[in-house]
Short mmCIF file of C-alpha atoms in Angstrom, two decimals:
data_model
loop_
_atom_site.label_atom_id
_atom_site.label_comp_id
_atom_site.label_asym_id
_atom_site.label_seq_id
_atom_site.Cartn_x
_atom_site.Cartn_y
_atom_site.Cartn_z
CA UNK A 1 0.00 0.00 0.00
CA UNK A 2 1.42 3.30 -1.03
CA UNK A 3 1.74 6.05 1.53
CA UNK A 4 0.48 9.55 1.35
CA UNK A 5 2.31 11.55 -1.26
CA UNK A 6 2.53 8.93 -4.06
CA UNK A 7 -0.48 9.81 -6.11
CA UNK A 8 -0.86 13.60 -5.91
CA UNK A 9 2.55 14.75 -4.66
CA UNK A 10 1.07 16.17 -1.50
CA UNK A 11 3.05 16.01 1.71
CA UNK A 12 2.22 17.24 5.20
CA UNK A 13 3.56 20.58 6.26
CA UNK A 14 7.09 20.48 7.64
CA UNK A 15 7.47 22.28 10.96
CA UNK A 16 10.85 23.49 9.73
CA UNK A 17 9.37 24.79 6.43
CA UNK A 18 9.55 28.47 7.28
CA UNK A 19 13.13 28.28 8.48
CA UNK A 20 16.46 28.03 6.72
CA UNK A 21 16.88 24.37 5.72
CA UNK A 22 19.54 22.45 7.58
CA UNK A 23 22.15 21.14 5.25
CA UNK A 24 23.70 17.99 6.65
CA UNK A 25 26.83 16.68 5.01
CA UNK A 26 26.31 14.03 2.38
CA UNK A 27 27.54 10.55 3.26
CA UNK A 28 30.99 9.90 1.89
CA UNK A 29 30.61 6.15 1.78
CA UNK A 30 28.98 3.98 -0.81
CA UNK A 31 25.21 3.86 -1.11
CA UNK A 32 23.59 0.55 -0.27
CA UNK A 33 22.58 -1.49 -3.27
CA UNK A 34 20.06 -4.29 -3.53
CA UNK A 35 21.15 -7.83 -3.08
CA UNK A 36 22.64 -9.35 -6.21
CA UNK A 37 23.96 -6.12 -7.79
CA UNK A 38 27.58 -5.04 -7.97
CA UNK A 39 28.89 -2.22 -5.81
CA UNK A 40 29.71 0.88 -7.99
CA UNK A 41 33.38 1.77 -8.16
CA UNK A 42 34.81 4.26 -5.69
CA UNK A 43 35.30 6.82 -8.41
CA UNK A 44 31.54 7.07 -8.82
CA UNK A 45 30.86 7.73 -5.17
CA UNK A 46 29.53 11.27 -4.52
CA UNK A 47 31.74 13.44 -2.41
CA UNK A 48 30.55 16.08 0.06
CA UNK A 49 31.88 18.88 -2.18
CA UNK A 50 30.20 17.61 -5.34
CA UNK A 51 27.05 19.51 -6.29
CA UNK A 52 23.92 17.45 -6.16
CA UNK A 53 21.65 17.51 -9.21
CA UNK A 54 18.46 19.49 -8.85
CA UNK A 55 16.41 16.82 -10.58
CA UNK A 56 13.82 15.22 -8.36
CA UNK A 57 14.76 11.85 -9.88
CA UNK A 58 18.26 11.73 -8.36
CA UNK A 59 19.65 9.14 -7.84
CA UNK A 60 18.51 7.38 -11.03
CA UNK A 61 15.74 4.88 -10.68
CA UNK A 62 17.97 2.12 -11.93
CA UNK A 63 20.33 2.61 -8.97
CA UNK A 64 17.56 3.00 -6.34
CA UNK A 65 15.10 0.16 -6.73
CA UNK A 66 13.70 0.39 -3.25
CA UNK A 67 10.63 -1.65 -2.77
CA UNK A 68 7.60 -0.98 -0.66
CA UNK A 69 8.30 -0.93 2.99
CA UNK A 70 12.08 -1.05 2.57
CA UNK A 71 13.60 1.05 5.35
CA UNK A 72 16.17 3.66 4.61
CA UNK A 73 19.15 4.43 6.73
CA UNK A 74 19.43 7.66 8.67
CA UNK A 75 20.71 10.49 6.55
CA UNK A 76 19.84 8.75 3.27
CA UNK A 77 18.17 11.06 0.68
CA UNK A 78 15.13 9.81 -1.13
CA UNK A 79 14.05 10.42 -4.70
CA UNK A 80 10.85 10.83 -6.58
CA UNK A 81 10.40 7.12 -7.01
CA UNK A 82 11.00 6.18 -3.37
CA UNK A 83 7.65 5.26 -1.78
CA UNK A 84 7.14 5.74 1.89
CA UNK A 85 5.39 2.45 2.22
CA UNK A 86 3.96 1.59 5.58
CA UNK A 87 6.51 3.67 7.45
CA UNK A 88 4.82 6.18 9.69
CA UNK A 89 5.87 9.80 9.61
CA UNK A 90 6.15 9.98 13.32
CA UNK A 91 8.65 7.16 13.46
CA UNK A 92 11.07 8.74 11.07
CA UNK A 93 10.30 12.48 11.21
CA UNK A 94 11.39 15.08 8.73
CA UNK A 95 13.97 16.51 11.05
CA UNK A 96 16.11 13.38 10.90
CA UNK A 97 15.91 13.08 7.13
CA UNK A 98 18.32 15.39 5.28
CA UNK A 99 17.46 16.83 1.91
CA UNK A 100 19.45 18.80 -0.59
CA UNK A 101 18.90 22.43 -1.49
CA UNK A 102 16.09 22.77 -3.99
CA UNK A 103 15.27 19.03 -3.81
CA UNK A 104 11.47 18.74 -3.58
CA UNK A 105 9.51 16.05 -1.86
CA UNK A 106 7.48 13.37 -3.58
CA UNK A 107 7.07 13.62 -7.31
CA UNK A 108 8.43 17.16 -7.54
CA UNK A 109 4.98 18.76 -8.10
CA UNK A 110 4.19 22.01 -6.30
CA UNK A 111 1.39 21.81 -3.73
CA UNK A 112 -1.98 23.33 -4.50
CA UNK A 113 -2.94 26.31 -2.35
CA UNK A 114 -5.64 25.68 0.20
CA UNK A 115 -7.25 28.15 2.63
CA UNK A 116 -5.18 28.47 5.76
CA UNK A 117 -1.95 27.61 4.02
CA UNK A 118 0.87 29.85 5.32
CA UNK A 119 2.29 32.38 2.94
CA UNK A 120 5.96 32.98 2.18
CA UNK A 121 7.84 34.70 -0.60
CA UNK A 122 7.22 32.85 -3.84
CA UNK A 123 4.61 30.54 -2.35
CA UNK A 124 3.03 28.24 -4.97
CA UNK A 125 -0.52 28.79 -6.07
CA UNK A 126 -0.87 31.80 -3.75
CA UNK A 127 -3.81 33.90 -4.98
CA UNK A 128 -3.21 37.52 -5.95
CA UNK A 129 -3.99 39.83 -3.06
CA UNK A 130 -5.56 42.34 -5.47
CA UNK A 131 -7.54 39.85 -7.48
CA UNK A 132 -11.32 39.41 -7.62
CA UNK A 133 -13.00 39.19 -4.28
CA UNK A 134 -15.40 36.49 -3.11
CA UNK A 135 -18.37 38.31 -4.68
CA UNK A 136 -16.92 38.83 -8.12
CA UNK A 137 -14.77 41.48 -9.72
CA UNK A 138 -15.37 45.05 -8.62
CA UNK A 139 -17.71 44.19 -5.76
CA UNK A 140 -18.00 47.10 -3.38
CA UNK A 141 -16.08 49.50 -5.63
CA UNK A 142 -18.12 52.39 -7.01
CA UNK A 143 -17.09 54.83 -9.71
CA UNK A 144 -16.41 58.35 -8.51
CA UNK A 145 -19.39 60.63 -9.16
CA UNK A 146 -18.47 63.69 -11.19
CA UNK A 147 -19.82 67.03 -9.96
CA UNK A 148 -22.55 68.68 -12.00
CA UNK A 149 -20.64 71.92 -12.52
CA UNK A 150 -17.58 71.88 -14.75
CA UNK A 151 -14.36 73.74 -13.96
CA UNK A 152 -14.17 77.44 -14.78
CA UNK A 153 -11.98 78.21 -17.83
CA UNK A 154 -8.54 79.51 -16.91
CA UNK A 155 -7.31 83.00 -17.73
CA UNK A 156 -10.41 84.10 -19.64
CA UNK A 157 -12.23 87.46 -19.41
CA UNK A 158 -15.65 87.93 -17.90
CA UNK A 159 -17.63 87.77 -21.14
CA UNK A 160 -16.25 84.30 -22.01
CA UNK A 161 -16.93 82.53 -18.71
CA UNK A 162 -19.80 80.54 -20.23
CA UNK A 163 -17.53 78.88 -22.80
CA UNK A 164 -16.49 75.95 -20.65
CA UNK A 165 -16.00 72.27 -21.48
CA UNK A 166 -19.78 71.67 -21.26
CA UNK A 167 -20.60 74.41 -23.79
CA UNK A 168 -22.74 73.48 -26.78
CA UNK A 169 -24.27 75.83 -29.32
CA UNK A 170 -27.79 75.23 -28.01
CA UNK A 171 -27.12 75.98 -24.33
CA UNK A 172 -27.21 79.83 -24.60
CA UNK A 173 -30.44 79.66 -26.61
CA UNK A 174 -32.17 77.22 -24.27
CA UNK A 175 -30.98 79.14 -21.22
CA UNK A 176 -32.21 82.49 -22.55
CA UNK A 177 -35.61 81.08 -23.43
CA UNK A 178 -35.84 79.28 -20.09
CA UNK A 179 -35.01 82.41 -18.09
CA UNK A 180 -37.67 84.40 -19.95
CA UNK A 181 -40.36 81.74 -19.54
CA UNK A 182 -39.65 80.91 -15.90
CA UNK A 183 -39.31 84.59 -14.96
CA UNK A 184 -42.62 85.49 -16.56
CA UNK A 185 -44.30 82.50 -14.92
CA UNK A 186 -43.04 83.62 -11.51
CA UNK A 187 -44.26 87.16 -12.19
CA UNK A 188 -47.73 85.81 -12.99
CA UNK A 189 -47.61 83.72 -9.84
CA UNK A 190 -46.67 86.78 -7.81
CA UNK A 191 -49.61 88.66 -9.25
CA UNK A 192 -51.96 85.81 -8.36
CA UNK A 193 -50.65 85.83 -4.80
CA UNK A 194 -51.18 89.61 -4.63
CA UNK A 195 -54.74 89.28 -5.90
CA UNK A 196 -55.54 86.62 -3.31
CA UNK A 197 -54.02 88.66 -0.49
CA UNK A 198 -55.89 91.80 -1.50
CA UNK A 199 -59.16 89.88 -1.80
CA UNK A 200 -58.69 88.41 1.68
CA UNK A 201 -57.79 91.78 3.21
CA UNK A 202 -60.21 94.13 1.47
CA UNK A 203 -62.85 91.72 0.21
CA UNK A 204 -62.56 93.17 -3.31
CA UNK A 205 -60.88 91.60 -6.31
CA UNK A 206 -58.41 93.92 -8.09
CA UNK A 207 -58.66 94.78 -11.76
CA UNK A 208 -56.20 92.49 -13.57
CA UNK A 209 -57.55 93.03 -17.07
CA UNK A 210 -54.84 95.56 -17.87
CA UNK A 211 -57.29 98.20 -19.10
CA UNK A 212 -56.72 100.48 -16.13
CA UNK A 213 -53.62 102.32 -15.01
CA UNK A 214 -53.32 100.25 -11.82
CA UNK A 215 -53.52 96.55 -11.01
CA UNK A 216 -54.21 96.56 -7.29
CA UNK A 217 -55.84 99.99 -7.09
CA UNK A 218 -52.95 101.41 -5.07
CA UNK A 219 -49.79 103.02 -6.41
CA UNK A 220 -47.57 101.66 -3.64
CA UNK A 221 -48.87 98.11 -4.16
CA UNK A 222 -48.40 98.40 -7.90
CA UNK A 223 -44.86 99.70 -7.40
CA UNK A 224 -44.05 96.80 -5.06
CA UNK A 225 -45.41 94.31 -7.59
CA UNK A 226 -43.44 95.78 -10.50
CA UNK A 227 -40.18 95.88 -8.58
CA UNK A 228 -40.73 92.44 -7.07
CA UNK A 229 -41.59 90.84 -10.41
CA UNK A 230 -38.33 92.12 -11.89
CA UNK A 231 -36.37 91.02 -8.82
CA UNK A 232 -37.55 87.43 -9.37
CA UNK A 233 -35.35 87.22 -12.45
CA UNK A 234 -32.26 87.33 -10.23
CA UNK A 235 -32.51 83.75 -8.86
CA UNK A 236 -33.81 82.55 -12.23
CA UNK A 237 -30.66 83.80 -13.99
CA UNK A 238 -28.42 82.17 -11.39
CA UNK A 239 -30.35 78.91 -11.71
CA UNK A 240 -30.07 79.04 -15.50
CA UNK A 241 -26.29 79.24 -15.33
CA UNK A 242 -26.17 76.21 -13.03
CA UNK A 243 -28.77 74.03 -14.75
CA UNK A 244 -28.26 74.79 -18.44
CA UNK A 245 -24.60 75.74 -18.68
CA UNK A 246 -23.41 73.52 -15.81
CA UNK A 247 -21.27 76.19 -14.21
CA UNK A 248 -21.10 77.83 -10.84
CA UNK A 249 -23.80 80.51 -10.47
CA UNK A 250 -21.17 82.80 -9.01
CA UNK A 251 -19.49 83.07 -12.41
CA UNK A 252 -22.36 85.38 -13.39
CA UNK A 253 -21.10 87.77 -10.72
CA UNK A 254 -17.40 88.04 -11.51
CA UNK A 255 -14.29 86.20 -12.62
CA UNK A 256 -13.69 85.36 -8.96
CA UNK A 257 -16.81 83.18 -8.95
CA UNK A 258 -18.59 85.39 -6.42
CA UNK A 259 -19.67 88.93 -5.75
CA UNK A 260 -16.64 90.92 -4.61
CA UNK A 261 -18.13 92.93 -1.75
CA UNK A 262 -15.13 95.13 -1.12
CA UNK A 263 -15.06 96.21 -4.74
CA UNK A 264 -18.86 96.69 -4.72
CA UNK A 265 -18.55 98.98 -1.72
CA UNK A 266 -15.87 101.03 -3.46
CA UNK A 267 -18.04 101.35 -6.58
CA UNK A 268 -20.99 102.39 -4.42
CA UNK A 269 -19.02 105.38 -3.21
CA UNK A 270 -18.34 106.40 -6.81
CA UNK A 271 -22.01 105.84 -7.66
CA UNK A 272 -23.06 108.28 -4.96
CA UNK A 273 -20.78 110.88 -6.50
CA UNK A 274 -22.33 110.03 -9.87
CA UNK A 275 -25.79 110.80 -8.48
CA UNK A 276 -24.62 114.17 -7.23
CA UNK A 277 -23.05 115.07 -10.58
CA UNK A 278 -26.09 113.79 -12.47
CA UNK A 279 -28.42 115.89 -10.36
CA UNK A 280 -26.32 118.96 -11.11
CA UNK A 281 -26.24 118.32 -14.85
CA UNK A 282 -30.02 117.76 -14.84
CA UNK A 283 -30.48 121.22 -13.30
CA UNK A 284 -28.24 122.71 -15.96
CA UNK A 285 -30.14 120.91 -18.73
CA UNK A 286 -33.49 122.09 -17.33
CA UNK A 287 -32.25 125.66 -17.21
CA UNK A 288 -31.06 125.43 -20.80
CA UNK A 289 -34.50 124.27 -21.94
CA UNK A 290 -36.34 126.80 -19.74
CA UNK A 291 -38.33 123.91 -18.29
CA UNK A 292 -41.07 125.12 -15.93
CA UNK A 293 -42.87 121.79 -15.57
CA UNK A 294 -41.81 121.28 -11.97
CA UNK A 295 -43.15 124.56 -10.68
CA UNK A 296 -46.33 123.08 -9.16
CA UNK A 297 -44.64 120.12 -7.42
CA UNK A 298 -44.48 120.11 -3.63
CA UNK A 299 -43.54 117.83 -0.76
CA UNK A 300 -46.27 115.29 0.03
CA UNK A 301 -45.32 114.86 3.69
CA UNK A 302 -43.86 111.98 5.63
CA UNK A 303 -47.18 110.20 5.99
CA UNK A 304 -47.47 109.61 2.25
CA UNK A 305 -43.75 109.23 1.64
CA UNK A 306 -42.65 106.63 4.19
CA UNK A 307 -44.48 103.60 2.77
CA UNK A 308 -43.32 104.11 -0.84
CA UNK A 309 -39.81 104.93 0.36
CA UNK A 310 -39.59 101.68 2.33
CA UNK A 311 -40.74 99.70 -0.72
CA UNK A 312 -38.23 101.49 -2.93
CA UNK A 313 -35.29 101.08 -0.57
CA UNK A 314 -36.03 97.39 0.01
CA UNK A 315 -36.79 96.28 -3.54
CA UNK A 316 -34.81 98.55 -5.86
CA UNK A 317 -31.44 96.93 -5.03
CA UNK A 318 -32.81 93.50 -5.99
CA UNK A 319 -34.60 94.86 -9.07
CA UNK A 320 -31.47 96.64 -10.28
CA UNK A 321 -29.23 93.65 -9.54
CA UNK A 322 -31.62 91.34 -11.39
CA UNK A 323 -31.42 93.47 -14.53
CA UNK A 324 -27.64 93.52 -14.29
CA UNK A 325 -27.44 89.75 -13.89
CA UNK A 326 -29.76 89.14 -16.83
CA UNK A 327 -28.47 91.70 -19.36
CA UNK A 328 -24.86 92.30 -18.29
CA UNK A 329 -24.31 88.86 -16.85
CA UNK A 330 -26.25 86.19 -18.68
CA UNK A 331 -26.69 87.87 -22.08
CA UNK A 332 -23.12 89.16 -22.22
CA UNK A 333 -21.72 85.72 -21.44
CA UNK A 334 -24.23 83.82 -23.57
CA UNK A 335 -23.22 85.75 -26.66
CA UNK A 336 -19.58 85.68 -25.60
CA UNK A 337 -19.67 81.87 -25.52
CA UNK A 338 -20.46 81.79 -29.26
CA UNK A 339 -16.93 82.54 -30.41
CA UNK A 340 -17.16 80.50 -33.65
CA UNK A 341 -13.73 79.07 -32.91
CA UNK A 342 -14.44 75.97 -34.97
CA UNK A 343 -15.77 77.87 -37.98
CA UNK A 344 -14.12 77.09 -41.31
CA UNK A 345 -13.73 79.27 -44.32
CA UNK A 346 -12.76 82.90 -44.68
CA UNK A 347 -16.14 84.28 -43.61
CA UNK A 348 -16.29 82.02 -40.55
CA UNK A 349 -12.84 83.07 -39.42
CA UNK A 350 -13.72 86.72 -39.92
CA UNK A 351 -16.86 86.39 -37.78
CA UNK A 352 -14.86 84.47 -35.20
CA UNK A 353 -12.49 87.42 -34.80
CA UNK A 354 -15.47 89.68 -34.08
CA UNK A 355 -17.30 87.30 -31.76
CA UNK A 356 -14.21 86.75 -29.65
CA UNK A 357 -14.52 90.38 -28.56
CA UNK A 358 -17.11 91.48 -25.98
CA UNK A 359 -18.83 93.91 -28.35
CA UNK A 360 -21.46 91.55 -29.82
CA UNK A 361 -22.60 90.70 -26.31
CA UNK A 362 -22.55 94.34 -25.28
CA UNK A 363 -24.70 95.36 -28.24
CA UNK A 364 -27.20 92.50 -27.94
CA UNK A 365 -27.60 92.88 -24.18
CA UNK A 366 -27.98 96.67 -24.38
CA UNK A 367 -30.56 96.38 -27.16
CA UNK A 368 -32.67 93.94 -25.14
CA UNK A 369 -32.27 96.13 -22.06
CA UNK A 370 -33.52 99.15 -24.03
CA UNK A 371 -36.50 97.24 -25.41
CA UNK A 372 -37.68 96.59 -21.85
CA UNK A 373 -38.23 100.32 -21.31
CA UNK A 374 -40.86 102.58 -22.75
CA UNK A 375 -38.68 105.45 -23.86
CA UNK A 376 -38.77 106.86 -27.37
CA UNK A 377 -36.68 109.27 -29.38
CA UNK A 378 -33.51 110.37 -27.61
CA UNK A 379 -34.59 108.36 -24.60
CA UNK A 380 -33.67 105.14 -26.47
CA UNK A 381 -30.11 106.39 -26.82
CA UNK A 382 -30.02 107.25 -23.14
CA UNK A 383 -31.03 103.74 -22.01
CA UNK A 384 -28.81 102.04 -24.61
CA UNK A 385 -25.80 104.09 -23.50
CA UNK A 386 -26.49 103.18 -19.88
CA UNK A 387 -26.55 99.47 -20.71
CA UNK A 388 -23.49 99.62 -22.96
CA UNK A 389 -21.39 101.49 -20.38
CA UNK A 390 -22.39 99.07 -17.63
CA UNK A 391 -21.53 96.06 -19.84
CA UNK A 392 -18.20 97.55 -20.88
CA UNK A 393 -17.31 98.14 -17.24
CA UNK A 394 -18.23 94.52 -16.46
CA UNK A 395 -15.65 93.35 -19.00
CA UNK A 396 -12.96 95.82 -17.96
CA UNK A 397 -13.38 95.15 -14.23
CA UNK A 398 -14.16 91.44 -14.46
CA UNK A 399 -17.57 91.57 -12.77
CA UNK A 400 -20.97 93.18 -12.31
CA UNK A 401 -20.14 95.18 -9.17
CA UNK A 402 -19.65 98.53 -10.90
CA UNK A 403 -22.83 98.13 -12.95
CA UNK A 404 -24.88 97.06 -9.92
CA UNK A 405 -23.71 100.05 -7.90
CA UNK A 406 -24.47 102.46 -10.75
CA UNK A 407 -27.87 100.92 -11.42
CA UNK A 408 -28.96 100.78 -7.78
CA UNK A 409 -28.16 104.39 -6.91
CA UNK A 410 -29.44 105.70 -10.23
CA UNK A 411 -32.79 103.98 -9.68
CA UNK A 412 -32.96 105.02 -6.05
CA UNK A 413 -32.61 108.62 -7.15
CA UNK A 414 -35.07 108.07 -10.02
CA UNK A 415 -37.75 106.57 -7.74
CA UNK A 416 -37.30 108.46 -4.47
CA UNK A 417 -37.33 111.88 -6.13
CA UNK A 418 -40.77 111.52 -7.75
CA UNK A 419 -42.09 109.69 -4.65
CA UNK A 420 -41.30 112.74 -2.58
CA UNK A 421 -43.75 114.75 -4.66
CA UNK A 422 -46.34 111.97 -4.90
CA UNK A 423 -45.42 110.52 -8.30
CA UNK A 424 -44.80 106.80 -8.02
CA UNK A 425 -45.45 106.00 -11.66
CA UNK A 426 -42.35 107.08 -13.61
CA UNK A 427 -43.26 108.62 -16.91
CA UNK A 428 -41.48 107.30 -19.96
CA UNK A 429 -41.61 108.38 -23.56
CA UNK A 430 -39.81 111.06 -25.51
CA UNK A 431 -36.81 112.68 -23.83
CA UNK A 432 -35.08 115.89 -25.02
CA UNK A 433 -31.52 115.54 -26.14
CA UNK A 434 -30.38 117.96 -23.44
CA UNK A 435 -31.58 115.53 -20.76
CA UNK A 436 -29.84 112.65 -22.54
CA UNK A 437 -26.58 114.56 -22.63
CA UNK A 438 -27.01 115.44 -18.96
CA UNK A 439 -27.27 111.68 -18.22
CA UNK A 440 -24.50 110.36 -20.47
CA UNK A 441 -21.80 112.80 -19.34
CA UNK A 442 -21.96 111.72 -15.66
CA UNK A 443 -21.99 108.05 -16.75
CA UNK A 444 -18.78 108.56 -18.74
CA UNK A 445 -17.17 110.28 -15.77
CA UNK A 446 -18.25 107.38 -13.55
CA UNK A 447 -16.74 104.85 -15.97
CA UNK A 448 -13.43 106.70 -16.02
CA UNK A 449 -13.35 106.84 -12.21
CA UNK A 450 -14.14 103.10 -11.96
CA UNK A 451 -11.31 102.17 -14.30
CA UNK A 452 -8.88 104.36 -12.39
CA UNK A 453 -9.92 102.87 -9.05
CA UNK A 454 -9.78 99.32 -10.44
CA UNK A 455 -6.15 99.82 -11.41
CA UNK A 456 -5.34 101.27 -8.00
CA UNK A 457 -7.02 98.36 -6.20
CA UNK A 458 -5.56 95.83 -8.66
CA UNK A 459 -8.93 94.26 -9.36
CA UNK A 460 -8.84 90.92 -11.15
CA UNK A 461 -10.32 91.02 -14.66
CA UNK A 462 -9.67 87.44 -15.83
CA UNK A 463 -10.04 84.09 -14.14
CA UNK A 464 -7.14 82.50 -12.31
CA UNK A 465 -4.59 80.48 -14.24
CA UNK A 466 -2.45 77.50 -13.31
CA UNK A 467 -0.62 79.66 -10.76
CA UNK A 468 -3.56 80.98 -8.76
CA UNK A 469 -3.19 84.62 -7.89
CA UNK A 470 -0.94 85.38 -10.85
CA UNK A 471 -3.66 86.27 -13.32
CA UNK A 472 -3.23 89.59 -15.12
CA UNK A 473 -5.37 92.52 -14.13
CA UNK A 474 -6.00 94.00 -17.57
CA UNK A 475 -3.41 94.16 -20.26
CA UNK A 476 -0.72 94.25 -17.60
CA UNK A 477 0.43 91.30 -15.52
CA UNK A 478 -0.19 92.55 -12.00
CA UNK A 479 -1.77 90.06 -9.57
CA UNK A 480 -5.21 90.80 -8.18
CA UNK A 481 -5.83 91.30 -4.50
CA UNK A 482 -9.17 93.08 -4.26
CA UNK A 483 -12.16 90.98 -3.40
#
């Protein structure tokens, strides 16, 4: 009966397996030979210094015809064809049986790995530690979820912030249409809420047919509705940038990705000076025209002025900021994203040179801004110039702060002045050219002062590059520090 290890080459674990093998000297005498065979000559005897062959079949089978159960002497190596027979492992023990370096047990086959088998360097059939787990490949490993917003382009001016890696030709169109539809829907919803509130308070339904001069029958309520409806476009524009163009909403504010409050405060101081200069030029223009229309105006008193003034002070900043975000933010960047960089042909390259500049966006945004007002004649030029100057400042200063400051204080003066004499409904229509000139001159002075202050404060006008904080301010290469 063959012992364990004949058929499959498996042998029990050696307690000395993890240690350095003990190399006992080889016997210098002759090997025993079976009865009836001649002893090999002394010249063929192996010496202790002679290297042993690495073959598992050494010594040859013809010279080692051990039969089953034949005992071996102590210190005698055994080959691949030497069966253990009925000899128990405990009686002989591996420790008393020397083996040569690299001489495997049994048939010379490597053992198959089984769970619990100790590991050592170069262990046979050891599974890869990074291989498939017990539940299949990739179990428990989830792909990293990419953020919705894409990175902001590096070292680009304000009007090209919408041309990011997610830009497609249809995104500016869909975003513009979506902002208009959602904004109008919110305005209608606000009107419905106002109608319900007035009906609950007064018990009378307001006239919403549009045939009258007022919606809610009260000038202060109508003023609050008009300003509030326009203010609703502010969050809609920010949401459009995030949803449609997959960019941070703060990129509508400035190249810094946020509203720079310190710079806004500085521009507000200049805007207050603008209001003072504009008021003076308006007096000069009225004197030049011999305008006597304001002779019968008088102060209405605090009782009639406080409520409209509170509405104006609370809502005009949001109304003015909303118009800046829509026309100088969204529209300027939506048109600026259509650079036609991939256009082919001479005409396409020529248009690409033009659309890389901010002027197409400035013109389109100012035209839409003008169409939202009811001025005619020279008044159209006045509103268009206001929008164009604000958009140009947004490009040159890298954000909407200067335009917001100008718009807020201009509208505060435009609303609070008539409210003081009881006129909450601002009249629009034809404007004399003298009044237009009296408005444009202070705006140009304001623009010059903003550019001068932006250089002094080293305001950033392009997005950050690879070395953050080293972006150029304008055409120069000064780093930006104002925020």
